[in-house]
CSV table of C-alpha atoms in Angstrom, one decimal:
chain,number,residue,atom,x,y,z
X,144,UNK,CA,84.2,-3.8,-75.1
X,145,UNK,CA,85.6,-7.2,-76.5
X,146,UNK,CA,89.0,-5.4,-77.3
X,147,UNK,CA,89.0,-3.5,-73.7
X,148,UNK,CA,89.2,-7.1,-72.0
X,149,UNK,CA,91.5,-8.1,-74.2
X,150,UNK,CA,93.6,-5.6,-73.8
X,151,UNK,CA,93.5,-6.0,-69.8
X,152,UNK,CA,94.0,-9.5,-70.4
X,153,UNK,CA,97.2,-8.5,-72.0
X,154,UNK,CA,98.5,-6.5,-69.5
X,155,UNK,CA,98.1,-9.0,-66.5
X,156,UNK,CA,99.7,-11.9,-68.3
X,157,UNK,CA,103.0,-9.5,-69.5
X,158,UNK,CA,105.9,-10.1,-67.7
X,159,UNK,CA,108.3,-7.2,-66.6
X,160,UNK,CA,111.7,-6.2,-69.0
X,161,UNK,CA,115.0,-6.4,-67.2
X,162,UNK,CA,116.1,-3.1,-66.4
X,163,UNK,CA,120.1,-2.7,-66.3
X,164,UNK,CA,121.8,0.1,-65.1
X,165,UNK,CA,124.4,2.1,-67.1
X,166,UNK,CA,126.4,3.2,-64.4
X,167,UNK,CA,128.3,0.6,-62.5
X,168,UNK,CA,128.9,2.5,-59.7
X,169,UNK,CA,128.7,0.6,-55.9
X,170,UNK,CA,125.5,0.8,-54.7
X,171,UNK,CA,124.3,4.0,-52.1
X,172,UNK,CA,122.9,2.6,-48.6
X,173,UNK,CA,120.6,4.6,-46.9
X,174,UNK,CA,123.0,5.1,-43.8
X,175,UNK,CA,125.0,6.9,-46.7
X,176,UNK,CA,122.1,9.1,-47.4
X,177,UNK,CA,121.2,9.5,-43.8
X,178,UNK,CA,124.8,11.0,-43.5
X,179,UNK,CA,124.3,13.9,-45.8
X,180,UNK,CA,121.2,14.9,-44.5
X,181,UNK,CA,123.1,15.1,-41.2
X,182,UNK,CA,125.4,17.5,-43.2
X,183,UNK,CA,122.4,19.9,-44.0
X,184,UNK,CA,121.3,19.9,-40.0
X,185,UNK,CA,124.6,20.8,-38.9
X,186,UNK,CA,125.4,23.5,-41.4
X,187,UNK,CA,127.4,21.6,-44.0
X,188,UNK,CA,125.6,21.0,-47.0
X,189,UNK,CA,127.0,20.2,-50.0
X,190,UNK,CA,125.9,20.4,-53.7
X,191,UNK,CA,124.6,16.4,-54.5
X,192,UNK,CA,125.8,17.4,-58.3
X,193,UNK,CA,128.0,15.3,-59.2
X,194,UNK,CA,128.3,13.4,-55.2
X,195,UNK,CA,129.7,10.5,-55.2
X,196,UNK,CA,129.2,8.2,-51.9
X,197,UNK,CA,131.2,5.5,-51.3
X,198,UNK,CA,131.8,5.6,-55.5
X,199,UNK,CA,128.0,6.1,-56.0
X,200,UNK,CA,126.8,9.1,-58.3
X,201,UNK,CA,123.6,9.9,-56.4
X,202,UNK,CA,122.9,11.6,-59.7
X,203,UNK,CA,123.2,8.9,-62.0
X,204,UNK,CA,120.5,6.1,-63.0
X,205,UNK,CA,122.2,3.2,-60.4
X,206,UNK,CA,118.9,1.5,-58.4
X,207,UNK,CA,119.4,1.5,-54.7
X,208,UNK,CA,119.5,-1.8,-53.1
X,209,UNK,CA,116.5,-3.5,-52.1
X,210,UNK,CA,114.9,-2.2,-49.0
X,211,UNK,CA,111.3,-3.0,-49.3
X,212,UNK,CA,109.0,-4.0,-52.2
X,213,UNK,CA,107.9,-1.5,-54.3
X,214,UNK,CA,104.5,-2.0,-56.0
X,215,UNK,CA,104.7,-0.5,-60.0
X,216,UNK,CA,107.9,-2.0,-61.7
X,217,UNK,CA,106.4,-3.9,-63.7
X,218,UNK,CA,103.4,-1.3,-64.5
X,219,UNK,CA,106.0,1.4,-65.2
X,220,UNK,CA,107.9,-0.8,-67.7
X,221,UNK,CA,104.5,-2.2,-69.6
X,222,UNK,CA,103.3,1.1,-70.3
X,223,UNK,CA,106.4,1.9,-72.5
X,224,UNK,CA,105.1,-0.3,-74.9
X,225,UNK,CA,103.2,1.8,-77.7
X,226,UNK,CA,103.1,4.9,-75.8
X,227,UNK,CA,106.2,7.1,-77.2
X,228,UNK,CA,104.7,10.3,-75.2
X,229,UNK,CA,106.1,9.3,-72.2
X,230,UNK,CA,108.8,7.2,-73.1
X,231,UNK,CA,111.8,9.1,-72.1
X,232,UNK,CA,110.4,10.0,-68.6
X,233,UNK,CA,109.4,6.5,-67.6
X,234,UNK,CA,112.2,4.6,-69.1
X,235,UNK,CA,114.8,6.7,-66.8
X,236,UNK,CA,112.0,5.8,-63.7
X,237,UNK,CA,111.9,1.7,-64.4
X,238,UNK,CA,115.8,2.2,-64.5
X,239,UNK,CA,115.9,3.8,-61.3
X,240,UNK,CA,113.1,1.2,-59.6
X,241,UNK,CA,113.9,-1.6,-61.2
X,242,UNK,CA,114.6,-3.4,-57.7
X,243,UNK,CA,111.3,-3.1,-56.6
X,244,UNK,CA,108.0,-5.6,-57.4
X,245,UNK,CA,105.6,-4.0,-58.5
X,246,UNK,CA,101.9,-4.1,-57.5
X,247,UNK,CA,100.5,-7.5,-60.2
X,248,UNK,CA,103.6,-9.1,-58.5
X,249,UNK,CA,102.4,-8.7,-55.1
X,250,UNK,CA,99.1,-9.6,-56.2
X,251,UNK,CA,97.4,-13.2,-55.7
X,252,UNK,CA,95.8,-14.3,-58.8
X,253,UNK,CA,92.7,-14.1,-57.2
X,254,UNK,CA,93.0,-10.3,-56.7
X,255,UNK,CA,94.3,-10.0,-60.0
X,256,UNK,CA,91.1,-11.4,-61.4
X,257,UNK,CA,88.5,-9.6,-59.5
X,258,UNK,CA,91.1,-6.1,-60.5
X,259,UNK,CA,90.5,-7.3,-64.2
X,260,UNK,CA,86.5,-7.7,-63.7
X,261,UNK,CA,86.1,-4.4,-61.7
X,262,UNK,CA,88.2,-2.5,-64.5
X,263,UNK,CA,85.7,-4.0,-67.2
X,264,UNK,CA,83.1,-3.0,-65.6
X,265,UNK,CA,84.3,0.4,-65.2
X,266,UNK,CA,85.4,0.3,-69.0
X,267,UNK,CA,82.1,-0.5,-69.8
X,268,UNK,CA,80.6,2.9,-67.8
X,269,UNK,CA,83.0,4.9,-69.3
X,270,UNK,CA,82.0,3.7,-72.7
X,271,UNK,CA,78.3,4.2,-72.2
X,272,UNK,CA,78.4,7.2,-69.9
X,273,UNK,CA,76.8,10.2,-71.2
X,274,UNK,CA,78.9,12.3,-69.5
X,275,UNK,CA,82.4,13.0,-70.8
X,276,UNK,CA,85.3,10.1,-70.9
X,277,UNK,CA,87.2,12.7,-68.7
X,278,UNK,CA,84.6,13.8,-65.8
X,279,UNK,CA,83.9,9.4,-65.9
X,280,UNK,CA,87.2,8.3,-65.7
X,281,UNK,CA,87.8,11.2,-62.7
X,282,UNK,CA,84.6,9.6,-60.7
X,283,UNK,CA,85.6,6.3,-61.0
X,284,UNK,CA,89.4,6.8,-59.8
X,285,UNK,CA,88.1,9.1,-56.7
X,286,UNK,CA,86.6,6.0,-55.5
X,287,UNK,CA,88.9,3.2,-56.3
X,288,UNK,CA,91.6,6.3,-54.1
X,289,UNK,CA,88.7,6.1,-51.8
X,290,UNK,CA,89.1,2.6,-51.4
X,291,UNK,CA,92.5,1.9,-51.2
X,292,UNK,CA,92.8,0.1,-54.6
X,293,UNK,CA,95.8,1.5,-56.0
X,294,UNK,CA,96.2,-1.3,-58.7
X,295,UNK,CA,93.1,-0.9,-60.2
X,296,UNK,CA,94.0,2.9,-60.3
X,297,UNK,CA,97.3,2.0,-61.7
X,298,UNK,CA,96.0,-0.7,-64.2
X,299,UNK,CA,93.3,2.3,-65.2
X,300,UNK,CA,96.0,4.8,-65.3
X,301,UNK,CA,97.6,2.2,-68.1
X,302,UNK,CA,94.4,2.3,-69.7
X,303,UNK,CA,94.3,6.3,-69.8
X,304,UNK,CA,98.2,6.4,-71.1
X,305,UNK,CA,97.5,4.7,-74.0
X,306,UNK,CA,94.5,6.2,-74.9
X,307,UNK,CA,96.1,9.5,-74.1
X,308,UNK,CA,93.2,10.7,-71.9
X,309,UNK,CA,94.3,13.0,-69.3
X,310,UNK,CA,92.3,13.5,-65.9
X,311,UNK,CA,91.4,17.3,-64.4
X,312,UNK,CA,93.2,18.4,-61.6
X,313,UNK,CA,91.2,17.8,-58.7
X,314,UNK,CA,91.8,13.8,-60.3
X,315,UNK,CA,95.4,14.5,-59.7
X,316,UNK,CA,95.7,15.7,-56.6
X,317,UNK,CA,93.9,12.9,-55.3
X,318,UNK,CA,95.5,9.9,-56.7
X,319,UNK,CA,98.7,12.3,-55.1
X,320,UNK,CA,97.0,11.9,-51.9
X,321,UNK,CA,96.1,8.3,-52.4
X,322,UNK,CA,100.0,7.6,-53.5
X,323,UNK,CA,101.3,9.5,-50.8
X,324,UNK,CA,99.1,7.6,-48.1
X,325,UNK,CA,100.3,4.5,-49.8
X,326,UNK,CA,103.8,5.1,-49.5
X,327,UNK,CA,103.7,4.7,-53.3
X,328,UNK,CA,106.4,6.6,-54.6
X,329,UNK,CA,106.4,5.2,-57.9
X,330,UNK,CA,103.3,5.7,-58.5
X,331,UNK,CA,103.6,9.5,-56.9
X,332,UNK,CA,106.4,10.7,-59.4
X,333,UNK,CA,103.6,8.9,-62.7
X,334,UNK,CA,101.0,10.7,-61.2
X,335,UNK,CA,102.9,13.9,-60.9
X,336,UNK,CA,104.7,13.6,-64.3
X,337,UNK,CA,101.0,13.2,-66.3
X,338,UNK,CA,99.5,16.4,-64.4
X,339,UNK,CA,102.3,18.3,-65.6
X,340,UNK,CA,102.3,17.3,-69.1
X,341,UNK,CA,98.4,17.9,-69.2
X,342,UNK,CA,97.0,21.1,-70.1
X,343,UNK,CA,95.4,20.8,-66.2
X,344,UNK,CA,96.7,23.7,-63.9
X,345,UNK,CA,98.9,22.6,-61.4
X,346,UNK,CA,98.2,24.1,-58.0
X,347,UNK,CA,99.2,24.4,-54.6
X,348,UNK,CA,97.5,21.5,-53.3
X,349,UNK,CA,99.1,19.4,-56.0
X,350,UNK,CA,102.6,20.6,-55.0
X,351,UNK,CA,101.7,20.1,-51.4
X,352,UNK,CA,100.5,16.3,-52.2
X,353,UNK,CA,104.0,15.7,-54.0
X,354,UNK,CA,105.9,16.9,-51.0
X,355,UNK,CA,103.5,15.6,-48.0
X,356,UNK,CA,104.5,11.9,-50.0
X,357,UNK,CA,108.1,12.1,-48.8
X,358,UNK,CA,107.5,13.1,-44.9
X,359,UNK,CA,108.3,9.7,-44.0
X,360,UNK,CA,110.4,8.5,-46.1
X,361,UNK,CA,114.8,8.9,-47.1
X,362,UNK,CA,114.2,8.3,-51.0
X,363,UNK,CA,116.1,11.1,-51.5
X,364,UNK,CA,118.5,9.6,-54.0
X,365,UNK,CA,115.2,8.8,-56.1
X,366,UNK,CA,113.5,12.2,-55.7
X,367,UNK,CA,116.6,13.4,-57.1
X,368,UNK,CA,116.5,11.9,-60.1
X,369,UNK,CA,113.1,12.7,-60.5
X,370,UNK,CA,114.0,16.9,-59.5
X,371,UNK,CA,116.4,16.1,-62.8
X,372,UNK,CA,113.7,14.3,-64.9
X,373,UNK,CA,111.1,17.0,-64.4
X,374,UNK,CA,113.8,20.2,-65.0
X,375,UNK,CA,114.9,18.2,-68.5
X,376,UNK,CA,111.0,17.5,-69.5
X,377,UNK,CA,109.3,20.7,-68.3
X,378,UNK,CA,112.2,22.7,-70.5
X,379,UNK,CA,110.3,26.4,-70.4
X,380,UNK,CA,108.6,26.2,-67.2
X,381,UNK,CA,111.2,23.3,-65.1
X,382,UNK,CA,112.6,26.6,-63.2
X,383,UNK,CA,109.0,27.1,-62.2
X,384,UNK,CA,108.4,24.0,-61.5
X,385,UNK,CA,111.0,22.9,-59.7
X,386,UNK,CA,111.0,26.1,-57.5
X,387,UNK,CA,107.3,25.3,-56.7
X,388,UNK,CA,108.6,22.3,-55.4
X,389,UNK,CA,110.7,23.7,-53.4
X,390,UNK,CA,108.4,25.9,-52.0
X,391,UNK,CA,106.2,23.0,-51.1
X,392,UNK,CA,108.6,20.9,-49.6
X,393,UNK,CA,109.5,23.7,-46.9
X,394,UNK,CA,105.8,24.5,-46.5
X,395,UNK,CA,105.2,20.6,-45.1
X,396,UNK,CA,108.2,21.6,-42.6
X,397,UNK,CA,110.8,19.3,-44.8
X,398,UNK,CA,113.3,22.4,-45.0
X,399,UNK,CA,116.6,20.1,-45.4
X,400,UNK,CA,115.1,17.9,-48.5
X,401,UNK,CA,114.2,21.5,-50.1
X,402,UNK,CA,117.6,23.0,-49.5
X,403,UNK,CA,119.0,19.7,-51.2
X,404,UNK,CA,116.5,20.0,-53.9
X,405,UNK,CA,117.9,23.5,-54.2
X,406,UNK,CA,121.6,22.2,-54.3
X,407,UNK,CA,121.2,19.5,-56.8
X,408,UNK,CA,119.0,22.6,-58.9
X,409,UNK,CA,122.4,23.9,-59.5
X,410,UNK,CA,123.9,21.1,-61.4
X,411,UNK,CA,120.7,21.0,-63.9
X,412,UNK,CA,120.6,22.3,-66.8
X,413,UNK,CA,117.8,25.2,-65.3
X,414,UNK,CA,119.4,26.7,-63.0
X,415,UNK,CA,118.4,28.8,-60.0
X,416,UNK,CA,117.1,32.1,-61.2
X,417,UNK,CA,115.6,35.0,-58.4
X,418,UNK,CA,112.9,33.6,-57.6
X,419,UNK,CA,114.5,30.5,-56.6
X,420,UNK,CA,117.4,32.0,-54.1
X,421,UNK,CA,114.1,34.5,-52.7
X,422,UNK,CA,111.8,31.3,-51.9
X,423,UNK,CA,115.6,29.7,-50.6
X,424,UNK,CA,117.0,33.4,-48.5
X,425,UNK,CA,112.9,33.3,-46.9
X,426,UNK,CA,113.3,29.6,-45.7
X,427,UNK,CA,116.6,30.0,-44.0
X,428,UNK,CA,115.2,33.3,-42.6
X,429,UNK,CA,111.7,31.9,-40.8
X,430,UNK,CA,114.5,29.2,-39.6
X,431,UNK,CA,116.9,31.2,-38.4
X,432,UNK,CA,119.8,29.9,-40.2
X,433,UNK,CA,121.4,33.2,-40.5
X,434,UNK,CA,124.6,31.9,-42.0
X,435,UNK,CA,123.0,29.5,-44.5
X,436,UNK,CA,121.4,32.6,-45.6
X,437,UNK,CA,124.3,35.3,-45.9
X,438,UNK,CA,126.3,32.4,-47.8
X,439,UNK,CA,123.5,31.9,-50.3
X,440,UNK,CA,123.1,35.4,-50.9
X,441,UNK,CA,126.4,35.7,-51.4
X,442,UNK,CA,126.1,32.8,-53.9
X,443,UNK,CA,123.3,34.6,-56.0
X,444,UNK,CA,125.6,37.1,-56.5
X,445,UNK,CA,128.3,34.9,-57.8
X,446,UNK,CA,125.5,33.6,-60.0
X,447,UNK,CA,125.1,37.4,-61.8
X,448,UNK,CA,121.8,36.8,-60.1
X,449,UNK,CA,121.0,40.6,-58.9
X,450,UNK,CA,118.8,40.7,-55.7
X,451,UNK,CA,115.6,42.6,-55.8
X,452,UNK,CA,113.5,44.2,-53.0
X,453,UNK,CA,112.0,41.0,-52.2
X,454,UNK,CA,115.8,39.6,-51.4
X,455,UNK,CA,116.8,42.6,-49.5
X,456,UNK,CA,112.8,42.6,-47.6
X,457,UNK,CA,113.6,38.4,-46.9
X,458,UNK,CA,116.8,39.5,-45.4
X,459,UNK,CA,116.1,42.6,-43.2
X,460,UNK,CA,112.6,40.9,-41.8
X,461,UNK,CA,115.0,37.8,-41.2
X,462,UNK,CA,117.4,39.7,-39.1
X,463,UNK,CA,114.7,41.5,-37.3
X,464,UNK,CA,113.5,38.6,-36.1
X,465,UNK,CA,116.8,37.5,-34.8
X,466,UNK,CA,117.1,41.0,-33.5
X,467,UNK,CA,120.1,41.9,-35.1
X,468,UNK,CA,119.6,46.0,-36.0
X,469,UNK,CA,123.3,46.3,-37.0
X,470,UNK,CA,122.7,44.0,-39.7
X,471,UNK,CA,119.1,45.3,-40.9
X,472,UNK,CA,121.4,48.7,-41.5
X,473,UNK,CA,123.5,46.8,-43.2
X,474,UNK,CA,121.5,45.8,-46.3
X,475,UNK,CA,119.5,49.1,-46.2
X,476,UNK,CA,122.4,50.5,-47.0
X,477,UNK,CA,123.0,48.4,-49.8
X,478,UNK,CA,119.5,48.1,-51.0
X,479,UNK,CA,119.9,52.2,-51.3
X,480,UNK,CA,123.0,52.1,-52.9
X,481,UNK,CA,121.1,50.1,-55.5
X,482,UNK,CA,118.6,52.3,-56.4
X,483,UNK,CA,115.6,50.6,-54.4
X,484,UNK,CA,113.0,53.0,-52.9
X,485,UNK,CA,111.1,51.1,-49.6
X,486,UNK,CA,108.3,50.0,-49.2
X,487,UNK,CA,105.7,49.1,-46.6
X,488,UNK,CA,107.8,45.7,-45.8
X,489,UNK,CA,111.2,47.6,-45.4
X,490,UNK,CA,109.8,50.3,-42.9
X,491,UNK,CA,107.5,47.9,-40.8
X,492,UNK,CA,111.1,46.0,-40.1
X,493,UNK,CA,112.8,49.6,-39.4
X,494,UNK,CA,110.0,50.7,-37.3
X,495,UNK,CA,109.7,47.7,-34.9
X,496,UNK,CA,113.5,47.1,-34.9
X,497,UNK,CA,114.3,51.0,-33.6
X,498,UNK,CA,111.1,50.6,-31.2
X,499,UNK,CA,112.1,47.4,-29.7
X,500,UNK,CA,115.9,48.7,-29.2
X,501,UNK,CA,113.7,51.7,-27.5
X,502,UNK,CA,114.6,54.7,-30.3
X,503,UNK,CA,111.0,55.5,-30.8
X,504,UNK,CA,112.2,58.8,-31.8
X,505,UNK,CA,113.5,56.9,-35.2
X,506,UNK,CA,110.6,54.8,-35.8
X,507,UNK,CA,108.4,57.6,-35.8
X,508,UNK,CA,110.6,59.8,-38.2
X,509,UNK,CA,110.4,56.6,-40.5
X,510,UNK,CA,106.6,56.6,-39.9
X,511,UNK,CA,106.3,60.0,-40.8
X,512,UNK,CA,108.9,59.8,-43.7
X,513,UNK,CA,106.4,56.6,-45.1
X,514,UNK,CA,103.4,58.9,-45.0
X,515,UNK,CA,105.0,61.4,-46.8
X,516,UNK,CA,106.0,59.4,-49.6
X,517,UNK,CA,102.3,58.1,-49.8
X,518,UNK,CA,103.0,54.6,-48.9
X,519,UNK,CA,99.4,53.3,-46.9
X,520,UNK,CA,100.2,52.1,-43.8
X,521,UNK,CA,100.0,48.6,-42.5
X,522,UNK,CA,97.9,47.8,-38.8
X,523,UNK,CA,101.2,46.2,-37.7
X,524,UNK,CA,103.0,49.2,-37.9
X,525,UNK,CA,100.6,51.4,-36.0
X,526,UNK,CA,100.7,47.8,-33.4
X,527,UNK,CA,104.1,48.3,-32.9
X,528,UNK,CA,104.3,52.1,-32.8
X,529,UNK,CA,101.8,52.1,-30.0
X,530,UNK,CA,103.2,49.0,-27.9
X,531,UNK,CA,106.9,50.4,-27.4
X,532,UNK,CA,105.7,54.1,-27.4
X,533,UNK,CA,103.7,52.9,-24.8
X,534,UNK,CA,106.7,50.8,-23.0
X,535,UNK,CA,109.0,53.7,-23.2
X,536,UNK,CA,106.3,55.7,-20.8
X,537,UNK,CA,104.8,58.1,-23.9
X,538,UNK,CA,101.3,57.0,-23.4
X,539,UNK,CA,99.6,60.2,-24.1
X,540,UNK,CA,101.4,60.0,-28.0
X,541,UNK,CA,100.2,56.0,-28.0
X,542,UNK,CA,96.8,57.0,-27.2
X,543,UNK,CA,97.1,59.5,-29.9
X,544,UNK,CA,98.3,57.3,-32.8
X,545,UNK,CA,95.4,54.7,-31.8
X,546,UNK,CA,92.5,57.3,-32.2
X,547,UNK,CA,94.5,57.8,-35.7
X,548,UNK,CA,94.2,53.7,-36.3
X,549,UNK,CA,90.9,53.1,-35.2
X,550,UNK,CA,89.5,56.4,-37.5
X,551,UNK,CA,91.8,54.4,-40.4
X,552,UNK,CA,91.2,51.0,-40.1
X,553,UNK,CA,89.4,50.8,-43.4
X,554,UNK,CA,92.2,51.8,-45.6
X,555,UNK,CA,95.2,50.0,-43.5
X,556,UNK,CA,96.7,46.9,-44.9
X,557,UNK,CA,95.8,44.6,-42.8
X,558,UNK,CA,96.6,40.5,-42.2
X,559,UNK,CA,95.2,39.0,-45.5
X,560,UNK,CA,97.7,41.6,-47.6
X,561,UNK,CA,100.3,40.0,-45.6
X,562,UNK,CA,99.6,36.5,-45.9
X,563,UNK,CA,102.4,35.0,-48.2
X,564,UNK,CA,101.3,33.8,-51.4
X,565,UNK,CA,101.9,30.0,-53.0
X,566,UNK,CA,104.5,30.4,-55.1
């Protein structure tokens, strides 16, 4: 236990290393920033690879001026010492943040010394806890979170780097919670950056946490760099990753940062793959940015990228919501042309887009021509086959297919086969 206060000793007495930038480039103001993110609202986004602003590279490692102080610069640069795991991650981070304080600067000394007591005290449980180091460490950073103590869960987190103990994923996503309540950013992208290098699963909820951080805040520059990090660290899983984060970002309703996620994803070295321009095609879609979505299908295809049902689904449901028919023909067409059989997705949007324009005559073909290639129907389906049959005045045929639904209901898809998986 000796050496454990030492060693915390140690870290509150070091002193932060001088981080200089490689790039001197001018520095990006968050006006700057403000004004691309005005570009993705009105319809004009452009790719940040590359973007310089006023002579800025938002993608190099130049530190934005000093807005407000930010709490773990000098954690992130003591933890290089001795620790050559992390090394390349966190020495691009303290680069990028090396204008803000971190949280032992902040700190008085008194709160610095009753941090250093609380953590040997907490060293000393974990030492004689029968229970794992692990499941310890994970009970005792819940309640600092709890709390509100974020530099006694950073000065542990120290502790846990150099010992290389890793935490399980429900620890994770709530020191993301805690950093994201904190407006902790620097602490967010550590956090984030040890879950995925763990052997922990990362989930939705973690993804979520990581997104739900930036609702309030215009780092964007800095969640850049960190989108770059990540895809250069991850190597065979960043296009997984990153596309997860993607996914999560539109989930919390921040479409425009996940678009420009998306954009700077094309000057990385993992670029967008199918699954990426799908998760992007069915965000422009529920928001009905039509346009943005035709150009970035047409831009999968420039990519050799070849769309798959999925894409051709995203885009027909998309323009059925907008009720646009001509255009649902369009890419049926096309999705024929390419070999692909529909499915249940493909002839729900057919069905309710000739219903609604009152050619019930053509839905029920479809519905008929589904059935016959054995595909189960869905309860939306019958839904919409019964409300326009019985707007068009064929109620005796609506009452008809609802005895049908209600003797079926067992094997119909219903709403939980719909619901749209985390991706």
């Amino acid at each position: 236990m000796l050496a454990a206060s030492k060693w915390f000793k140690q870290v509150a007495q070091s002193k932060p290393k001088s981080c200089v930038s490689r790039i001197d480039h001018k520095l990006c103001s968050n006006s700057q920033i403000r004004r691309l993110i005005r570009e993705q609202v009105n319809c004009k986004r452009t790719s940040w690879a590359d973007k310089h602003v006023d002579g800025c590279l938002l993608t190099s490692s130049q530190s934005l001026r000093k807005r407000r102080q930010y709490p773990h610069t000098n954690f992130l640069t003591s933890i290089l010492v001795g620790v050559s795991w992390i090394l390349p991650f966190f020495a691009t981070v303290s680069t990028s943040l090396g204008d803000y304080q971190s949280v032992a600067t902040q700190a008085s000394p008194f709160e610095e010394e009753l941090t250093d007591e609380l953590l040997n005290e907490i060293l000393s449980a974990i030492e004689n806890a029968s229970t794992s180091t692990r499941e310890t460490c994970t009970t005792h950073i819940e309640k600092l979170c709890k709390a509100g103590n974020l530099l006694a869960v950073a000065k542990l987190l120290q502790f846990l780097h150099d010992k290389h103990i890793f935490l399980t994923t429900t620890a994770y996503n709530v020191l993301l919670a805690a950093a994201g309540e904190g407006n902790d950013i620097g602490l967010l992208f550590q956090v984030f950056k040890d879950l995925l290098v763990s052997n922990e699963s990362v989930n939705s909820t973690s993804y979520l946490n990581f997104a739900k951080a930036f609702a309030h805040t215009n780092e964007a520059v800095l969640l850049l760099r960190f989108i770059k990090e990540v895809s250069e660290s991850t190597v065979q899983r960043s296009a997984t990753v990153v596309n997860r984060i993607i996914f999560a970002f539109a989930e919390c309703g921040q479409i425009d940062k996940a678009l420009l996620i998306f954009d700077h994803m094309k000057s990385l070295k993992s670029k967008p793959d199918l699954i990426t321009y799908n998760t992007v095609l069915g965000i422009l879609g529920r928001a009905g940015r039509a346009n943005e979505m035709l150009h970035e299908f047409a831009s999968m295809k420039q990519a050799n990228i070849i769309p798959d049902i999925i894409a051709y689904n995203t885009l027909l449901n998309s323009f059925r919501k907008l009720g646009n028919l001509d255009m649902c023909l369009v890419f049926l067409k096309e999705m024929e042309e390419r070999g692909f059989e529909p499915d249940l997705q493909t002839y729900f949007v057919l069905i309710e887009s000739f219903g609604r324009t009152g050619n019930v005559e053509e839905s029920l073909r479809l519905f008929a021509d589904m059935k016959r290639r054995h595909i189960r129907p869905s309860i939306y389906i019958y839904r919409s086959l019964i409300n326009n049959l019985n707007k068009m005045g064929k109620s005796e045929l609506a009452s008809t297919l609802l005895e049908e639904m209600t003797a079926s209901l067992a094997d119909l898809v219903g709403p939980k086969d719909f619901r749209r998986k985390h991706r």
